[in-house]
PDB file of C-alpha atoms in Angstrom:
ATOM      1  CA  MET Z 291     -17.648 -15.607  13.254  1.00  0.00           C
ATOM      2  CA  ARG Z 292     -15.339 -13.119  11.614  1.00  0.00           C
ATOM      3  CA  PHE Z 293     -11.617 -13.632  12.127  1.00  0.00           C
ATOM      4  CA  SER Z 294     -11.475 -10.433  14.215  1.00  0.00           C
ATOM      5  CA  HIS Z 295     -14.111 -11.825  16.592  1.00  0.00           C
ATOM      6  CA  TRP Z 296     -12.121 -15.025  16.949  1.00  0.00           C
ATOM      7  CA  ILE Z 297      -8.960 -12.993  17.663  1.00  0.00           C
ATOM      8  CA  LYS Z 298     -10.790 -11.145  20.436  1.00  0.00           C
ATOM      9  CA  SER Z 299     -12.113 -14.415  21.867  1.00  0.00           C
ATOM     10  CA  VAL Z 300      -8.576 -15.786  22.037  1.00  0.00           C
ATOM     11  CA  PHE Z 301      -6.676 -12.672  23.145  1.00  0.00           C
ATOM     12  CA  GLY Z 302      -9.467 -10.965  25.087  1.00  0.00           C
ATOM     13  CA  GLU Z 303     -11.935  -8.200  24.443  1.00  0.00           C
ATOM     14  CA  ASN Z 304      -9.358  -5.530  25.339  1.00  0.00           C
ATOM     15  CA  ILE Z 305      -7.388  -6.142  22.170  1.00  0.00           C
ATOM     16  CA  GLN Z 306      -7.734  -3.280  19.722  1.00  0.00           C
ATOM     17  CA  LEU Z 307      -8.030  -4.170  16.057  1.00  0.00           C
ATOM     18  CA  ARG Z 308      -7.978  -1.759  13.159  1.00  0.00           C
ATOM     19  CA  SER Z 309      -7.413  -2.029   9.449  1.00  0.00           C
ATOM     20  CA  PRO Z 310      -3.954  -1.158   8.084  1.00  0.00           C
ATOM     21  CA  ASP Z 311      -5.310   1.976   6.385  1.00  0.00           C
ATOM     22  CA  GLN Z 312      -6.901   3.290   9.599  1.00  0.00           C
ATOM     23  CA  PRO Z 313      -4.667   5.909  11.250  1.00  0.00           C
ATOM     24  CA  ASP Z 314      -3.540   5.300  14.818  1.00  0.00           C
ATOM     25  CA  ASP Z 315      -4.520   8.377  16.774  1.00  0.00           C
ATOM     26  CA  GLY Z 316      -3.930   6.650  20.119  1.00  0.00           C
ATOM     27  CA  SER Z 317      -7.542   7.186  21.187  1.00  0.00           C
ATOM     28  CA  ASP Z 318      -8.259   3.457  21.418  1.00  0.00           C
ATOM     29  CA  LEU Z 319      -5.520   2.722  23.959  1.00  0.00           C
ATOM     30  CA  GLU Z 320      -6.419   1.835  27.506  1.00  0.00           C
ATOM     31  CA  ALA Z 321      -4.082   1.987  30.479  1.00  0.00           C
ATOM     32  CA  ASP Z 322      -4.598  -1.697  31.342  1.00  0.00           C
ATOM     33  CA  ASN Z 323      -4.515  -2.964  27.757  1.00  0.00           C
ATOM     34  CA  PRO Z 324      -1.761  -5.622  27.488  1.00  0.00           C
ATOM     35  CA  PHE Z 325      -1.731  -5.103  23.705  1.00  0.00           C
ATOM     36  CA  PRO Z 326      -1.313  -1.369  23.142  1.00  0.00           C
ATOM     37  CA  GLU Z 327      -0.564  -1.893  19.451  1.00  0.00           C
ATOM     38  CA  PRO Z 328      -2.775  -3.809  17.046  1.00  0.00           C
ATOM     39  CA  ILE Z 329      -1.727  -7.398  16.516  1.00  0.00           C
ATOM     40  CA  GLU Z 330      -1.588  -8.409  12.892  1.00  0.00           C
ATOM     41  CA  ILE Z 331      -1.824 -12.124  12.218  1.00  0.00           C
ATOM     42  CA  GLU Z 332      -0.654 -13.074   8.784  1.00  0.00           C
ATOM     43  CA  ILE Z 333      -2.734 -15.544   6.821  1.00  0.00           C
ATOM     44  CA  THR Z 334      -0.453 -18.306   5.545  1.00  0.00           C
ATOM     45  CA  ASP Z 335      -1.056 -21.545   3.699  1.00  0.00           C
ATOM     46  CA  VAL Z 336      -0.983 -23.513   6.973  1.00  0.00           C
ATOM     47  CA  PHE Z 337      -3.531 -23.160   9.764  1.00  0.00           C
ATOM     48  CA  ASP Z 338      -3.165 -25.090  13.037  1.00  0.00           C
ATOM     49  CA  LEU Z 339      -6.416 -25.672  14.897  1.00  0.00           C
ATOM     50  CA  HIS Z 340      -4.798 -26.796  18.149  1.00  0.00           C
ATOM     51  CA  THR Z 341      -5.367 -23.362  19.722  1.00  0.00           C
ATOM     52  CA  ILE Z 342      -9.000 -23.087  18.577  1.00  0.00           C
ATOM     53  CA  ARG Z 343     -11.844 -23.966  20.915  1.00  0.00           C
ATOM     54  CA  PRO Z 344     -13.773 -26.955  19.522  1.00  0.00           C
ATOM     55  CA  ARG Z 345     -17.056 -25.052  19.388  1.00  0.00           C
ATOM     56  CA  GLU Z 346     -15.391 -22.370  17.210  1.00  0.00           C
ATOM     57  CA  VAL Z 347     -13.655 -24.655  14.715  1.00  0.00           C
ATOM     58  CA  LYS Z 348     -16.319 -24.546  12.010  1.00  0.00           C
ATOM     59  CA  LEU Z 349     -16.669 -20.765  11.966  1.00  0.00           C
ATOM     60  CA  VAL Z 350     -12.943 -20.094  12.216  1.00  0.00           C
ATOM     61  CA  VAL Z 351     -12.067 -22.567   9.442  1.00  0.00           C
ATOM     62  CA  GLU Z 352     -14.775 -21.093   7.236  1.00  0.00           C
ATOM     63  CA  GLU Z 353     -13.323 -17.598   7.696  1.00  0.00           C
ATOM     64  CA  TYR Z 354      -9.764 -18.872   7.227  1.00  0.00           C
ATOM     65  CA  LEU Z 355     -10.687 -20.478   3.898  1.00  0.00           C
ATOM     66  CA  HIS Z 356     -12.228 -17.229   2.673  1.00  0.00           C
ATOM     67  CA  GLN Z 357      -9.173 -15.228   3.761  1.00  0.00           C
ATOM     68  CA  ALA Z 358      -6.749 -17.739   2.229  1.00  0.00           C
ATOM     69  CA  ARG Z 359      -8.638 -17.639  -1.063  1.00  0.00           C
ATOM     70  CA  GLU Z 360      -8.650 -13.831  -1.040  1.00  0.00           C
ATOM     71  CA  LYS Z 361      -4.870 -13.908  -0.570  1.00  0.00           C
ATOM     72  CA  GLY Z 362      -4.584 -16.077  -3.665  1.00  0.00           C
ATOM     73  CA  PHE Z 363      -3.650 -19.418  -2.104  1.00  0.00           C
ATOM     74  CA  ARG Z 364      -4.667 -22.363  -4.273  1.00  0.00           C
ATOM     75  CA  SER Z 365      -3.609 -24.993  -1.750  1.00  0.00           C
ATOM     76  CA  VAL Z 366      -3.695 -24.811   2.058  1.00  0.00           C
ATOM     77  CA  ARG Z 367      -3.052 -27.247   4.895  1.00  0.00           C
ATOM     78  CA  ILE Z 368      -5.227 -27.350   7.993  1.00  0.00           C
ATOM     79  CA  ILE Z 369      -3.734 -29.143  10.978  1.00  0.00           C
ATOM     80  CA  HIS Z 370      -6.563 -30.619  13.044  1.00  0.00           C
ATOM     81  CA  GLY Z 371      -4.706 -33.354  14.919  1.00  0.00           C
ATOM     82  CA  LYS Z 372      -5.315 -37.088  14.917  1.00  0.00           C
ATOM     83  CA  GLY Z 373      -7.198 -37.637  18.180  1.00  0.00           C
ATOM     84  CA  ILE Z 374     -10.477 -39.490  17.686  1.00  0.00           C
ATOM     85  CA  GLY Z 375     -11.220 -37.616  14.462  1.00  0.00           C
ATOM     86  CA  VAL Z 376     -13.846 -35.113  15.617  1.00  0.00           C
ATOM     87  CA  GLN Z 377     -11.983 -31.995  14.402  1.00  0.00           C
ATOM     88  CA  ARG Z 378     -11.132 -33.754  11.150  1.00  0.00           C
ATOM     89  CA  GLU Z 379     -14.791 -34.552  10.508  1.00  0.00           C
ATOM     90  CA  ILE Z 380     -15.868 -30.979  11.299  1.00  0.00           C
ATOM     91  CA  VAL Z 381     -13.282 -29.642   8.839  1.00  0.00           C
ATOM     92  CA  ARG Z 382     -14.183 -32.108   6.104  1.00  0.00           C
ATOM     93  CA  SER Z 383     -17.899 -31.538   6.529  1.00  0.00           C
ATOM     94  CA  LEU Z 384     -17.292 -27.831   5.999  1.00  0.00           C
ATOM     95  CA  LEU Z 385     -15.079 -28.504   2.974  1.00  0.00           C
ATOM     96  CA  ALA Z 386     -17.874 -30.506   1.366  1.00  0.00           C
ATOM     97  CA  GLN Z 387     -20.170 -27.483   1.688  1.00  0.00           C
ATOM     98  CA  THR Z 388     -17.701 -24.844   0.470  1.00  0.00           C
ATOM     99  CA  PRO Z 389     -18.217 -24.094  -3.240  1.00  0.00           C
ATOM    100  CA  PHE Z 390     -14.650 -22.905  -3.924  1.00  0.00           C
ATOM    101  CA  VAL Z 391     -13.025 -26.012  -2.412  1.00  0.00           C
ATOM    102  CA  THR Z 392     -12.256 -28.322  -5.330  1.00  0.00           C
ATOM    103  CA  ALA Z 393     -10.584 -31.232  -3.502  1.00  0.00           C
ATOM    104  CA  TRP Z 394      -9.012 -32.333  -0.242  1.00  0.00           C
ATOM    105  CA  THR Z 395      -6.914 -35.225   1.001  1.00  0.00           C
ATOM    106  CA  ASP Z 396      -4.917 -36.397   4.007  1.00  0.00           C
ATOM    107  CA  ALA Z 397      -1.548 -34.718   4.225  1.00  0.00           C
ATOM    108  CA  PRO Z 398       1.506 -36.837   3.452  1.00  0.00           C
ATOM    109  CA  PRO Z 399       3.160 -38.359   6.563  1.00  0.00           C
ATOM    110  CA  GLU Z 400       5.882 -35.699   6.680  1.00  0.00           C
ATOM    111  CA  ALA Z 401       3.207 -32.950   6.713  1.00  0.00           C
ATOM    112  CA  GLY Z 402       0.939 -34.412   9.391  1.00  0.00           C
ATOM    113  CA  GLY Z 403      -0.607 -37.493   7.816  1.00  0.00           C
ATOM    114  CA  LEU Z 404      -4.079 -38.164   9.220  1.00  0.00           C
ATOM    115  CA  GLY Z 405      -3.648 -35.153  11.521  1.00  0.00           C
ATOM    116  CA  ALA Z 406      -3.804 -32.637   8.674  1.00  0.00           C
ATOM    117  CA  THR Z 407      -5.814 -32.040   5.522  1.00  0.00           C
ATOM    118  CA  ILE Z 408      -4.514 -30.570   2.270  1.00  0.00           C
ATOM    119  CA  ILE Z 409      -7.172 -28.495   0.520  1.00  0.00           C
ATOM    120  CA  GLN Z 410      -7.323 -27.279  -3.087  1.00  0.00           C
ATOM    121  CA  LEU Z 411      -9.084 -23.940  -3.665  1.00  0.00           C
ATOM    122  CA  SER Z 412     -10.453 -22.614  -6.959  1.00  0.00           C
ATOM    123  CA  ASP Z 413      -9.811 -19.117  -8.329  1.00  0.00           C
TER     124      ASP Z 413
END
């Protein structure tokens, strides 16, 4: 799932997305669209999964890791929560299969402890 598809699944199909270099001619606006302007979500070195549907976690994390690497981040933190460890296992299973992930560990207590994972990315 591309990040744009996830955005639409969270904010609704009526959201209009366009790349920054695409001119806004106003033709994509709808009268009942609650988001008349494109919403740009900045990729940072921290990603909180609490708002992600469990069935979408794997695909969204995979896309996030690619985007974070493209932005040049060498270390990111994914907050998956403590719970019973299901989200954590999904994330770590994906990390084990991602060639550009070099290492990961539990976050220190002040950064989420067992509820977050620190990930090292290669160039």
